[in-house]
Amino acid sequence: MLDNQIKAQLQQYLTMLEGDLLIKASIGDDKTSQDMLNLVEELEKMSPRITVQHSLLERTPSFSINKVGAEESGVVFAGLPLGHEFTSLVLALLQVSGRAPKVDAAVIKRIQAIKQPLKFETYVSLTCHNCPDVVQALNIMSVLNPNISNVMIEGGTFQNEIKERDIMAVPTVYLNGENFGGGRMELEDILAKLGEVSDGSEFADKEPFDVLVVGGGPAGSAAAIYSARKGIRTGIVAERFGGQVNDTLSIENIIGTKATEGPAFVSSLEAHVLDYEIDVMKSQRAKKIEKKDLIEVTLENGAVLKGKTVILSTGARYRQLGVPGEEKFKNKGVAYCPHCDGPIFKGKDVAVIGGGNSGVEAAIDLAGVVNHVTLIQRSEELKADKVLQERVRSLKNVTIITNALTTEITGTDKVNGLTYKDRKTGEEKQIALQGVFIQIGLLPNTEFLQGAIEMNAHGEIIVDKHGATNVSGIFAAGDCTDTAYKQIVISMGSGATAALGAFDYMIRNVDSRDYIEA
């Protein structure tokens, strides 16, 4: 079931188990059941702390992981947790055995305070790189609170449930039988949706930072690391650590790293940041910034963080079409991540809107999964690199339509078509399909800065060669700025530049210098 390399890695992890485990397996006669039986039996052979017991669970094939002598953990895997979910399996084994999850004490307290029963069901695809974050977060909640349970449901194995619940995007989470939400969610995001929000009191006693970084993507991580290496007090406040990189599958242009995946790269960024004495405050959105004696950043929960300097690295998000039907059918046929949601549309007809690199790459990726792809580009020509254009034009199940302005995404309870206007003739045309993937670029996350910082017409923060904005002591880096190119490697470089610029500002500014020496 597992190759020798994976077995060797798993063997090392299993030596870290802190208690005996009982795996209850519900096995049928189908192939997935037999593969699952092979998997759990291999786990049993690899560790004397693991025992497998045949049982009857709510779904077959599935298995639960429980600590011997304790209440049931509530952690269940329905379908094989391989592919991207293999890490979820490993972490579940460790955490159920008693190994403490790496979670902030304040977050643990909020989880353990939940009194009502919460039964989560998380539908995943093994090719989805966002799904494991949701599965792992809900598993942690299940381990920490006996009122909570979570079952990972692999959509390919339980197609009947996918059809019955009309699931068209992963991850999709159900809570107590009702749709709870979809897309990538971290622990703090889930708690916020449950109403278990931070009231900001945990930030009340924080001393001012020498450098406060707003945003935790590649630019923010680099800025924080460069600042901390100077030996000054550094903090990161971020809504989503890793930012857009979490939604990127293949990364092949980071110099020195031939290939990696977005979530893996984010994990390495966070691990590097945590090697330093950096105060990381996740799942917090900035609401306002003001220059007073110090620079004050107000969060949406009302807390105010202060810094002698601030580096803005808030990144960007997917640009939306803004046409009728887009919002209505989000996760009901409208999608933004072909890697995550592509398998849901297997054998169906879809459209990709956008003829840049991301759009053409999405069309190429989807062509191997779906029945047919229609690639729609607003301008007369595709904007993607020549090599990508040649590749997409060679695919028999891809149709390219240029000079097409999408005007509406149609449907009833889910997407059934798309309407576009031929920009040459003015004629309106319709395409029957089941999915629309929108790939039209990014918007900077800078709305909260309106009136406080100088920005260009696109909402990008204007910076000089040191990363400085028009407000002294406030710097910016990455995709939220007016940098010519939006690339991970460029964002990291600009984060380092902004950090060095901020440090130079502090040692030359009288008030800042006095603060550092204090």
PDB file of N, CA and C in Angstrom, residues 371-461:
ATOM      1  N   ASN A 371     -14.585  16.959 -19.548  1.00  0.00           N
ATOM      2  CA  ASN A 371     -14.910  16.564 -20.921  1.00  0.00           C
ATOM      3  C   ASN A 371     -14.438  17.604 -21.927  1.00  0.00           C
ATOM      4  N   HIS A 372     -14.734  18.876 -21.637  1.00  0.00           N
ATOM      5  CA  HIS A 372     -14.376  19.934 -22.579  1.00  0.00           C
ATOM      6  C   HIS A 372     -14.156  21.248 -21.837  1.00  0.00           C
ATOM      7  N   VAL A 373     -13.172  22.012 -22.302  1.00  0.00           N
ATOM      8  CA  VAL A 373     -12.859  23.326 -21.737  1.00  0.00           C
ATOM      9  C   VAL A 373     -13.046  24.392 -22.806  1.00  0.00           C
ATOM     10  N   THR A 374     -13.781  25.453 -22.457  1.00  0.00           N
ATOM     11  CA  THR A 374     -13.862  26.635 -23.314  1.00  0.00           C
ATOM     12  C   THR A 374     -13.077  27.751 -22.639  1.00  0.00           C
ATOM     13  N   LEU A 375     -12.019  28.198 -23.286  1.00  0.00           N
ATOM     14  CA  LEU A 375     -11.164  29.253 -22.742  1.00  0.00           C
ATOM     15  C   LEU A 375     -11.619  30.591 -23.331  1.00  0.00           C
ATOM     16  N   ILE A 376     -12.042  31.504 -22.470  1.00  0.00           N
ATOM     17  CA  ILE A 376     -12.606  32.777 -22.904  1.00  0.00           C
ATOM     18  C   ILE A 376     -11.674  33.923 -22.540  1.00  0.00           C
ATOM     19  N   GLN A 377     -11.297  34.706 -23.567  1.00  0.00           N
ATOM     20  CA  GLN A 377     -10.402  35.841 -23.373  1.00  0.00           C
ATOM     21  C   GLN A 377     -11.079  37.115 -23.875  1.00  0.00           C
ATOM     22  N   ARG A 378     -11.031  38.140 -23.072  1.00  0.00           N
ATOM     23  CA  ARG A 378     -11.708  39.400 -23.409  1.00  0.00           C
ATOM     24  C   ARG A 378     -11.065  40.103 -24.602  1.00  0.00           C
ATOM     25  N   SER A 379      -9.743  40.098 -24.659  1.00  0.00           N
ATOM     26  CA  SER A 379      -9.050  40.807 -25.733  1.00  0.00           C
ATOM     27  C   SER A 379      -8.907  39.925 -26.971  1.00  0.00           C
ATOM     28  N   GLU A 380      -8.274  40.466 -27.997  1.00  0.00           N
ATOM     29  CA  GLU A 380      -8.182  39.780 -29.278  1.00  0.00           C
ATOM     30  C   GLU A 380      -7.215  38.604 -29.248  1.00  0.00           C
ATOM     31  N   GLU A 381      -6.238  38.651 -28.341  1.00  0.00           N
ATOM     32  CA  GLU A 381      -5.232  37.597 -28.280  1.00  0.00           C
ATOM     33  C   GLU A 381      -5.043  37.120 -26.846  1.00  0.00           C
ATOM     34  N   LEU A 382      -4.590  35.877 -26.696  1.00  0.00           N
ATOM     35  CA  LEU A 382      -4.208  35.380 -25.386  1.00  0.00           C
ATOM     36  C   LEU A 382      -2.967  36.122 -24.905  1.00  0.00           C
ATOM     37  N   LYS A 383      -2.839  36.286 -23.587  1.00  0.00           N
ATOM     38  CA  LYS A 383      -1.711  37.017 -23.007  1.00  0.00           C
ATOM     39  C   LYS A 383      -0.661  36.089 -22.398  1.00  0.00           C
ATOM     40  N   ALA A 384      -0.932  34.808 -22.397  1.00  0.00           N
ATOM     41  CA  ALA A 384      -0.035  33.847 -21.748  1.00  0.00           C
ATOM     42  C   ALA A 384       1.272  33.694 -22.524  1.00  0.00           C
ATOM     43  N   ASP A 385       2.261  33.119 -21.855  1.00  0.00           N
ATOM     44  CA  ASP A 385       3.547  32.852 -22.494  1.00  0.00           C
ATOM     45  C   ASP A 385       3.343  31.963 -23.718  1.00  0.00           C
ATOM     46  N   LYS A 386       4.207  32.141 -24.702  1.00  0.00           N
ATOM     47  CA  LYS A 386       4.071  31.429 -25.979  1.00  0.00           C
ATOM     48  C   LYS A 386       4.034  29.922 -25.795  1.00  0.00           C
ATOM     49  N   VAL A 387       4.889  29.391 -24.918  1.00  0.00           N
ATOM     50  CA  VAL A 387       4.944  27.947 -24.724  1.00  0.00           C
ATOM     51  C   VAL A 387       3.619  27.411 -24.182  1.00  0.00           C
ATOM     52  N   LEU A 388       2.949  28.192 -23.329  1.00  0.00           N
ATOM     53  CA  LEU A 388       1.656  27.783 -22.795  1.00  0.00           C
ATOM     54  C   LEU A 388       0.577  27.851 -23.876  1.00  0.00           C
ATOM     55  N   GLN A 389       0.641  28.891 -24.705  1.00  0.00           N
ATOM     56  CA  GLN A 389      -0.326  29.003 -25.796  1.00  0.00           C
ATOM     57  C   GLN A 389      -0.206  27.826 -26.758  1.00  0.00           C
ATOM     58  N   GLU A 390       1.014  27.456 -27.075  1.00  0.00           N
ATOM     59  CA  GLU A 390       1.216  26.332 -27.986  1.00  0.00           C
ATOM     60  C   GLU A 390       0.658  25.044 -27.388  1.00  0.00           C
ATOM     61  N   ARG A 391       0.872  24.879 -26.091  1.00  0.00           N
ATOM     62  CA  ARG A 391       0.386  23.673 -25.419  1.00  0.00           C
ATOM     63  C   ARG A 391      -1.136  23.626 -25.424  1.00  0.00           C
ATOM     64  N   VAL A 392      -1.804  24.723 -25.063  1.00  0.00           N
ATOM     65  CA  VAL A 392      -3.260  24.700 -24.968  1.00  0.00           C
ATOM     66  C   VAL A 392      -3.903  24.540 -26.338  1.00  0.00           C
ATOM     67  N   ARG A 393      -3.286  25.110 -27.358  1.00  0.00           N
ATOM     68  CA  ARG A 393      -3.844  24.989 -28.713  1.00  0.00           C
ATOM     69  C   ARG A 393      -3.700  23.562 -29.263  1.00  0.00           C
ATOM     70  N   SER A 394      -2.822  22.779 -28.649  1.00  0.00           N
ATOM     71  CA  SER A 394      -2.628  21.401 -29.128  1.00  0.00           C
ATOM     72  C   SER A 394      -3.648  20.437 -28.541  1.00  0.00           C
ATOM     73  N   LEU A 395      -4.433  20.903 -27.573  1.00  0.00           N
ATOM     74  CA  LEU A 395      -5.377  20.014 -26.886  1.00  0.00           C
ATOM     75  C   LEU A 395      -6.703  19.967 -27.639  1.00  0.00           C
ATOM     76  N   LYS A 396      -7.156  18.764 -27.941  1.00  0.00           N
ATOM     77  CA  LYS A 396      -8.352  18.588 -28.767  1.00  0.00           C
ATOM     78  C   LYS A 396      -9.639  18.957 -28.042  1.00  0.00           C
ATOM     79  N   ASN A 397      -9.636  18.895 -26.711  1.00  0.00           N
ATOM     80  CA  ASN A 397     -10.879  19.193 -25.993  1.00  0.00           C
ATOM     81  C   ASN A 397     -10.878  20.597 -25.388  1.00  0.00           C
ATOM     82  N   VAL A 398     -10.100  21.509 -25.990  1.00  0.00           N
ATOM     83  CA  VAL A 398     -10.098  22.916 -25.571  1.00  0.00           C
ATOM     84  C   VAL A 398     -10.487  23.794 -26.751  1.00  0.00           C
ATOM     85  N   THR A 399     -11.499  24.634 -26.543  1.00  0.00           N
ATOM     86  CA  THR A 399     -11.902  25.637 -27.539  1.00  0.00           C
ATOM     87  C   THR A 399     -11.539  27.013 -27.009  1.00  0.00           C
ATOM     88  N   ILE A 400     -10.890  27.832 -27.838  1.00  0.00           N
ATOM     89  CA  ILE A 400     -10.467  29.179 -27.424  1.00  0.00           C
ATOM     90  C   ILE A 400     -11.357  30.208 -28.114  1.00  0.00           C
ATOM     91  N   ILE A 401     -11.952  31.079 -27.320  1.00  0.00           N
ATOM     92  CA  ILE A 401     -12.778  32.163 -27.846  1.00  0.00           C
ATOM     93  C   ILE A 401     -12.184  33.485 -27.384  1.00  0.00           C
ATOM     94  N   THR A 402     -11.768  34.326 -28.314  1.00  0.00           N
ATOM     95  CA  THR A 402     -11.227  35.643 -27.989  1.00  0.00           C
ATOM     96  C   THR A 402     -12.253  36.719 -28.339  1.00  0.00           C
ATOM     97  N   ASN A 403     -11.949  37.956 -27.931  1.00  0.00           N
ATOM     98  CA  ASN A 403     -12.880  39.071 -28.137  1.00  0.00           C
ATOM     99  C   ASN A 403     -14.254  38.756 -27.537  1.00  0.00           C
ATOM    100  N   ALA A 404     -14.243  38.090 -26.391  1.00  0.00           N
ATOM    101  CA  ALA A 404     -15.487  37.671 -25.748  1.00  0.00           C
ATOM    102  C   ALA A 404     -15.605  38.302 -24.368  1.00  0.00           C
ATOM    103  N   LEU A 405     -16.674  39.043 -24.135  1.00  0.00           N
ATOM    104  CA  LEU A 405     -16.923  39.697 -22.858  1.00  0.00           C
ATOM    105  C   LEU A 405     -18.012  38.932 -22.109  1.00  0.00           C
ATOM    106  N   THR A 406     -17.630  38.267 -21.032  1.00  0.00           N
ATOM    107  CA  THR A 406     -18.600  37.505 -20.246  1.00  0.00           C
ATOM    108  C   THR A 406     -19.583  38.465 -19.583  1.00  0.00           C
ATOM    109  N   THR A 407     -20.863  38.220 -19.769  1.00  0.00           N
ATOM    110  CA  THR A 407     -21.884  39.123 -19.223  1.00  0.00           C
ATOM    111  C   THR A 407     -22.733  38.496 -18.126  1.00  0.00           C
ATOM    112  N   GLU A 408     -22.812  37.160 -18.082  1.00  0.00           N
ATOM    113  CA  GLU A 408     -23.634  36.518 -17.057  1.00  0.00           C
ATOM    114  C   GLU A 408     -23.266  35.043 -16.926  1.00  0.00           C
ATOM    115  N   ILE A 409     -23.345  34.547 -15.684  1.00  0.00           N
ATOM    116  CA  ILE A 409     -23.238  33.116 -15.420  1.00  0.00           C
ATOM    117  C   ILE A 409     -24.633  32.657 -15.033  1.00  0.00           C
ATOM    118  N   THR A 410     -25.180  31.706 -15.776  1.00  0.00           N
ATOM    119  CA  THR A 410     -26.576  31.328 -15.600  1.00  0.00           C
ATOM    120  C   THR A 410     -26.729  30.010 -14.862  1.00  0.00           C
ATOM    121  N   GLY A 411     -27.937  29.776 -14.364  1.00  0.00           N
ATOM    122  CA  GLY A 411     -28.234  28.541 -13.666  1.00  0.00           C
ATOM    123  C   GLY A 411     -29.509  28.656 -12.870  1.00  0.00           C
ATOM    124  N   THR A 412     -29.864  27.581 -12.190  1.00  0.00           N
ATOM    125  CA  THR A 412     -30.999  27.589 -11.271  1.00  0.00           C
ATOM    126  C   THR A 412     -30.460  27.403  -9.854  1.00  0.00           C
ATOM    127  N   ASP A 413     -30.266  26.143  -9.446  1.00  0.00           N
ATOM    128  CA  ASP A 413     -29.613  25.900  -8.163  1.00  0.00           C
ATOM    129  C   ASP A 413     -28.110  25.742  -8.314  1.00  0.00           C
ATOM    130  N   LYS A 414     -27.636  25.574  -9.566  1.00  0.00           N
ATOM    131  CA  LYS A 414     -26.209  25.501  -9.854  1.00  0.00           C
ATOM    132  C   LYS A 414     -25.988  25.970 -11.295  1.00  0.00           C
ATOM    133  N   VAL A 415     -24.732  26.136 -11.663  1.00  0.00           N
ATOM    134  CA  VAL A 415     -24.389  26.672 -12.984  1.00  0.00           C
ATOM    135  C   VAL A 415     -24.862  25.737 -14.091  1.00  0.00           C
ATOM    136  N   ASN A 416     -25.490  26.344 -15.118  1.00  0.00           N
ATOM    137  CA  ASN A 416     -25.838  25.558 -16.304  1.00  0.00           C
ATOM    138  C   ASN A 416     -25.372  26.209 -17.601  1.00  0.00           C
ATOM    139  N   GLY A 417     -24.748  27.388 -17.491  1.00  0.00           N
ATOM    140  CA  GLY A 417     -24.285  28.037 -18.707  1.00  0.00           C
ATOM    141  C   GLY A 417     -23.623  29.376 -18.469  1.00  0.00           C
ATOM    142  N   LEU A 418     -23.195  29.959 -19.567  1.00  0.00           N
ATOM    143  CA  LEU A 418     -22.489  31.247 -19.535  1.00  0.00           C
ATOM    144  C   LEU A 418     -22.909  32.052 -20.760  1.00  0.00           C
ATOM    145  N   THR A 419     -23.111  33.353 -20.546  1.00  0.00           N
ATOM    146  CA  THR A 419     -23.461  34.252 -21.646  1.00  0.00           C
ATOM    147  C   THR A 419     -22.305  35.221 -21.883  1.00  0.00           C
ATOM    148  N   TYR A 420     -21.930  35.390 -23.158  1.00  0.00           N
ATOM    149  CA  TYR A 420     -20.883  36.361 -23.469  1.00  0.00           C
ATOM    150  C   TYR A 420     -21.270  37.179 -24.695  1.00  0.00           C
ATOM    151  N   LYS A 421     -20.633  38.324 -24.807  1.00  0.00           N
ATOM    152  CA  LYS A 421     -20.881  39.232 -25.918  1.00  0.00           C
ATOM    153  C   LYS A 421     -19.679  39.240 -26.845  1.00  0.00           C
ATOM    154  N   ASP A 422     -19.913  38.975 -28.119  1.00  0.00           N
ATOM    155  CA  ASP A 422     -18.849  39.054 -29.118  1.00  0.00           C
ATOM    156  C   ASP A 422     -18.503  40.530 -29.308  1.00  0.00           C
ATOM    157  N   ARG A 423     -17.310  40.930 -28.952  1.00  0.00           N
ATOM    158  CA  ARG A 423     -16.935  42.345 -28.962  1.00  0.00           C
ATOM    159  C   ARG A 423     -16.769  42.901 -30.378  1.00  0.00           C
ATOM    160  N   LYS A 424     -16.649  42.030 -31.354  1.00  0.00           N
ATOM    161  CA  LYS A 424     -16.546  42.491 -32.747  1.00  0.00           C
ATOM    162  C   LYS A 424     -17.927  42.757 -33.345  1.00  0.00           C
ATOM    163  N   THR A 425     -18.838  41.833 -33.129  1.00  0.00           N
ATOM    164  CA  THR A 425     -20.147  41.928 -33.767  1.00  0.00           C
ATOM    165  C   THR A 425     -21.230  42.473 -32.848  1.00  0.00           C
ATOM    166  N   GLY A 426     -20.967  42.440 -31.522  1.00  0.00           N
ATOM    167  CA  GLY A 426     -21.979  42.847 -30.569  1.00  0.00           C
ATOM    168  C   GLY A 426     -23.007  41.780 -30.299  1.00  0.00           C
ATOM    169  N   GLU A 427     -22.893  40.642 -30.943  1.00  0.00           N
ATOM    170  CA  GLU A 427     -23.850  39.561 -30.783  1.00  0.00           C
ATOM    171  C   GLU A 427     -23.666  38.870 -29.433  1.00  0.00           C
ATOM    172  N   GLU A 428     -24.784  38.533 -28.778  1.00  0.00           N
ATOM    173  CA  GLU A 428     -24.746  37.834 -27.496  1.00  0.00           C
ATOM    174  C   GLU A 428     -24.882  36.333 -27.740  1.00  0.00           C
ATOM    175  N   LYS A 429     -24.028  35.549 -27.112  1.00  0.00           N
ATOM    176  CA  LYS A 429     -24.017  34.107 -27.322  1.00  0.00           C
ATOM    177  C   LYS A 429     -24.023  33.383 -25.982  1.00  0.00           C
ATOM    178  N   GLN A 430     -24.467  32.141 -26.008  1.00  0.00           N
ATOM    179  CA  GLN A 430     -24.537  31.344 -24.794  1.00  0.00           C
ATOM    180  C   GLN A 430     -23.797  30.017 -24.972  1.00  0.00           C
ATOM    181  N   ILE A 431     -23.229  29.531 -23.868  1.00  0.00           N
ATOM    182  CA  ILE A 431     -22.558  28.237 -23.854  1.00  0.00           C
ATOM    183  C   ILE A 431     -23.167  27.416 -22.731  1.00  0.00           C
ATOM    184  N   ALA A 432     -23.553  26.211 -23.018  1.00  0.00           N
ATOM    185  CA  ALA A 432     -24.054  25.297 -21.985  1.00  0.00           C
ATOM    186  C   ALA A 432     -22.865  24.602 -21.324  1.00  0.00           C
ATOM    187  N   LEU A 433     -22.797  24.669 -20.012  1.00  0.00           N
ATOM    188  CA  LEU A 433     -21.697  24.047 -19.268  1.00  0.00           C
ATOM    189  C   LEU A 433     -22.089  23.890 -17.808  1.00  0.00           C
ATOM    190  N   GLN A 434     -21.222  23.220 -17.058  1.00  0.00           N
ATOM    191  CA  GLN A 434     -21.517  22.964 -15.638  1.00  0.00           C
ATOM    192  C   GLN A 434     -20.571  23.670 -14.666  1.00  0.00           C
ATOM    193  N   GLY A 435     -19.510  24.283 -15.188  1.00  0.00           N
ATOM    194  CA  GLY A 435     -18.559  24.941 -14.297  1.00  0.00           C
ATOM    195  C   GLY A 435     -17.869  26.111 -14.955  1.00  0.00           C
ATOM    196  N   VAL A 436     -17.553  27.126 -14.146  1.00  0.00           N
ATOM    197  CA  VAL A 436     -16.837  28.304 -14.636  1.00  0.00           C
ATOM    198  C   VAL A 436     -15.672  28.590 -13.684  1.00  0.00           C
ATOM    199  N   PHE A 437     -14.465  28.570 -14.223  1.00  0.00           N
ATOM    200  CA  PHE A 437     -13.264  28.878 -13.444  1.00  0.00           C
ATOM    201  C   PHE A 437     -12.786  30.278 -13.828  1.00  0.00           C
ATOM    202  N   ILE A 438     -12.714  31.168 -12.843  1.00  0.00           N
ATOM    203  CA  ILE A 438     -12.374  32.572 -13.097  1.00  0.00           C
ATOM    204  C   ILE A 438     -10.903  32.801 -12.772  1.00  0.00           C
ATOM    205  N   GLN A 439     -10.158  33.235 -13.788  1.00  0.00           N
ATOM    206  CA  GLN A 439      -8.702  33.419 -13.658  1.00  0.00           C
ATOM    207  C   GLN A 439      -8.313  34.740 -14.344  1.00  0.00           C
ATOM    208  N   ILE A 440      -8.716  35.857 -13.731  1.00  0.00           N
ATOM    209  CA  ILE A 440      -8.519  37.166 -14.379  1.00  0.00           C
ATOM    210  C   ILE A 440      -7.619  38.094 -13.578  1.00  0.00           C
ATOM    211  N   GLY A 441      -6.749  37.532 -12.797  1.00  0.00           N
ATOM    212  CA  GLY A 441      -5.777  38.373 -12.110  1.00  0.00           C
ATOM    213  C   GLY A 441      -6.117  38.621 -10.652  1.00  0.00           C
ATOM    214  N   LEU A 442      -5.432  39.597 -10.070  1.00  0.00           N
ATOM    215  CA  LEU A 442      -5.493  39.849  -8.637  1.00  0.00           C
ATOM    216  C   LEU A 442      -5.859  41.295  -8.320  1.00  0.00           C
ATOM    217  N   LEU A 443      -6.415  41.494  -7.118  1.00  0.00           N
ATOM    218  CA  LEU A 443      -6.694  42.828  -6.584  1.00  0.00           C
ATOM    219  C   LEU A 443      -5.907  42.995  -5.287  1.00  0.00           C
ATOM    220  N   PRO A 444      -5.225  44.129  -5.083  1.00  0.00           N
ATOM    221  CA  PRO A 444      -4.487  44.334  -3.832  1.00  0.00           C
ATOM    222  C   PRO A 444      -5.428  44.483  -2.651  1.00  0.00           C
ATOM    223  N   ASN A 445      -5.026  43.934  -1.513  1.00  0.00           N
ATOM    224  CA  ASN A 445      -5.828  44.023  -0.284  1.00  0.00           C
ATOM    225  C   ASN A 445      -5.480  45.314   0.453  1.00  0.00           C
ATOM    226  N   THR A 446      -5.946  46.405  -0.074  1.00  0.00           N
ATOM    227  CA  THR A 446      -5.550  47.719   0.459  1.00  0.00           C
ATOM    228  C   THR A 446      -6.729  48.635   0.758  1.00  0.00           C
ATOM    229  N   GLU A 447      -7.941  48.119   0.725  1.00  0.00           N
ATOM    230  CA  GLU A 447      -9.113  48.991   0.922  1.00  0.00           C
ATOM    231  C   GLU A 447      -9.052  49.751   2.242  1.00  0.00           C
ATOM    232  N   PHE A 448      -8.549  49.109   3.290  1.00  0.00           N
ATOM    233  CA  PHE A 448      -8.531  49.759   4.604  1.00  0.00           C
ATOM    234  C   PHE A 448      -7.525  50.907   4.689  1.00  0.00           C
ATOM    235  N   LEU A 449      -6.714  51.059   3.650  1.00  0.00           N
ATOM    236  CA  LEU A 449      -5.685  52.099   3.648  1.00  0.00           C
ATOM    237  C   LEU A 449      -6.124  53.368   2.911  1.00  0.00           C
ATOM    238  N   GLN A 450      -7.345  53.357   2.363  1.00  0.00           N
ATOM    239  CA  GLN A 450      -7.813  54.515   1.610  1.00  0.00           C
ATOM    240  C   GLN A 450      -7.747  55.776   2.475  1.00  0.00           C
ATOM    241  N   GLY A 451      -7.094  56.794   1.931  1.00  0.00           N
ATOM    242  CA  GLY A 451      -6.971  58.066   2.643  1.00  0.00           C
ATOM    243  C   GLY A 451      -5.827  58.132   3.619  1.00  0.00           C
ATOM    244  N   ALA A 452      -5.200  56.990   3.908  1.00  0.00           N
ATOM    245  CA  ALA A 452      -4.102  56.973   4.883  1.00  0.00           C
ATOM    246  C   ALA A 452      -2.741  56.888   4.213  1.00  0.00           C
ATOM    247  N   ILE A 453      -2.670  56.201   3.060  1.00  0.00           N
ATOM    248  CA  ILE A 453      -1.425  55.956   2.347  1.00  0.00           C
ATOM    249  C   ILE A 453      -1.641  56.313   0.878  1.00  0.00           C
ATOM    250  N   GLU A 454      -0.607  56.821   0.242  1.00  0.00           N
ATOM    251  CA  GLU A 454      -0.721  57.141  -1.182  1.00  0.00           C
ATOM    252  C   GLU A 454      -0.728  55.854  -2.009  1.00  0.00           C
ATOM    253  N   MET A 455      -1.746  55.741  -2.877  1.00  0.00           N
ATOM    254  CA  MET A 455      -1.883  54.567  -3.749  1.00  0.00           C
ATOM    255  C   MET A 455      -2.163  55.028  -5.175  1.00  0.00           C
ATOM    256  N   ASN A 456      -1.920  54.133  -6.136  1.00  0.00           N
ATOM    257  CA  ASN A 456      -2.207  54.474  -7.523  1.00  0.00           C
ATOM    258  C   ASN A 456      -3.656  54.133  -7.863  1.00  0.00           C
ATOM    259  N   ALA A 457      -4.017  54.311  -9.116  1.00  0.00           N
ATOM    260  CA  ALA A 457      -5.403  54.100  -9.542  1.00  0.00           C
ATOM    261  C   ALA A 457      -5.849  52.656  -9.388  1.00  0.00           C
ATOM    262  N   HIS A 458      -4.909  51.709  -9.299  1.00  0.00           N
ATOM    263  CA  HIS A 458      -5.237  50.292  -9.149  1.00  0.00           C
ATOM    264  C   HIS A 458      -5.327  49.875  -7.679  1.00  0.00           C
ATOM    265  N   GLY A 459      -5.147  50.822  -6.762  1.00  0.00           N
ATOM    266  CA  GLY A 459      -5.181  50.491  -5.346  1.00  0.00           C
ATOM    267  C   GLY A 459      -3.879  49.929  -4.823  1.00  0.00           C
ATOM    268  N   GLU A 460      -2.808  50.042  -5.597  1.00  0.00           N
ATOM    269  CA  GLU A 460      -1.490  49.550  -5.171  1.00  0.00           C
ATOM    270  C   GLU A 460      -0.753  50.648  -4.399  1.00  0.00           C
ATOM    271  N   ILE A 461      -0.082  50.255  -3.335  1.00  0.00           N
ATOM    272  CA  ILE A 461       0.670  51.213  -2.513  1.00  0.00           C
ATOM    273  C   ILE A 461       1.921  51.666  -3.266  1.00  0.00           C
TER     274      ILE A 461
END
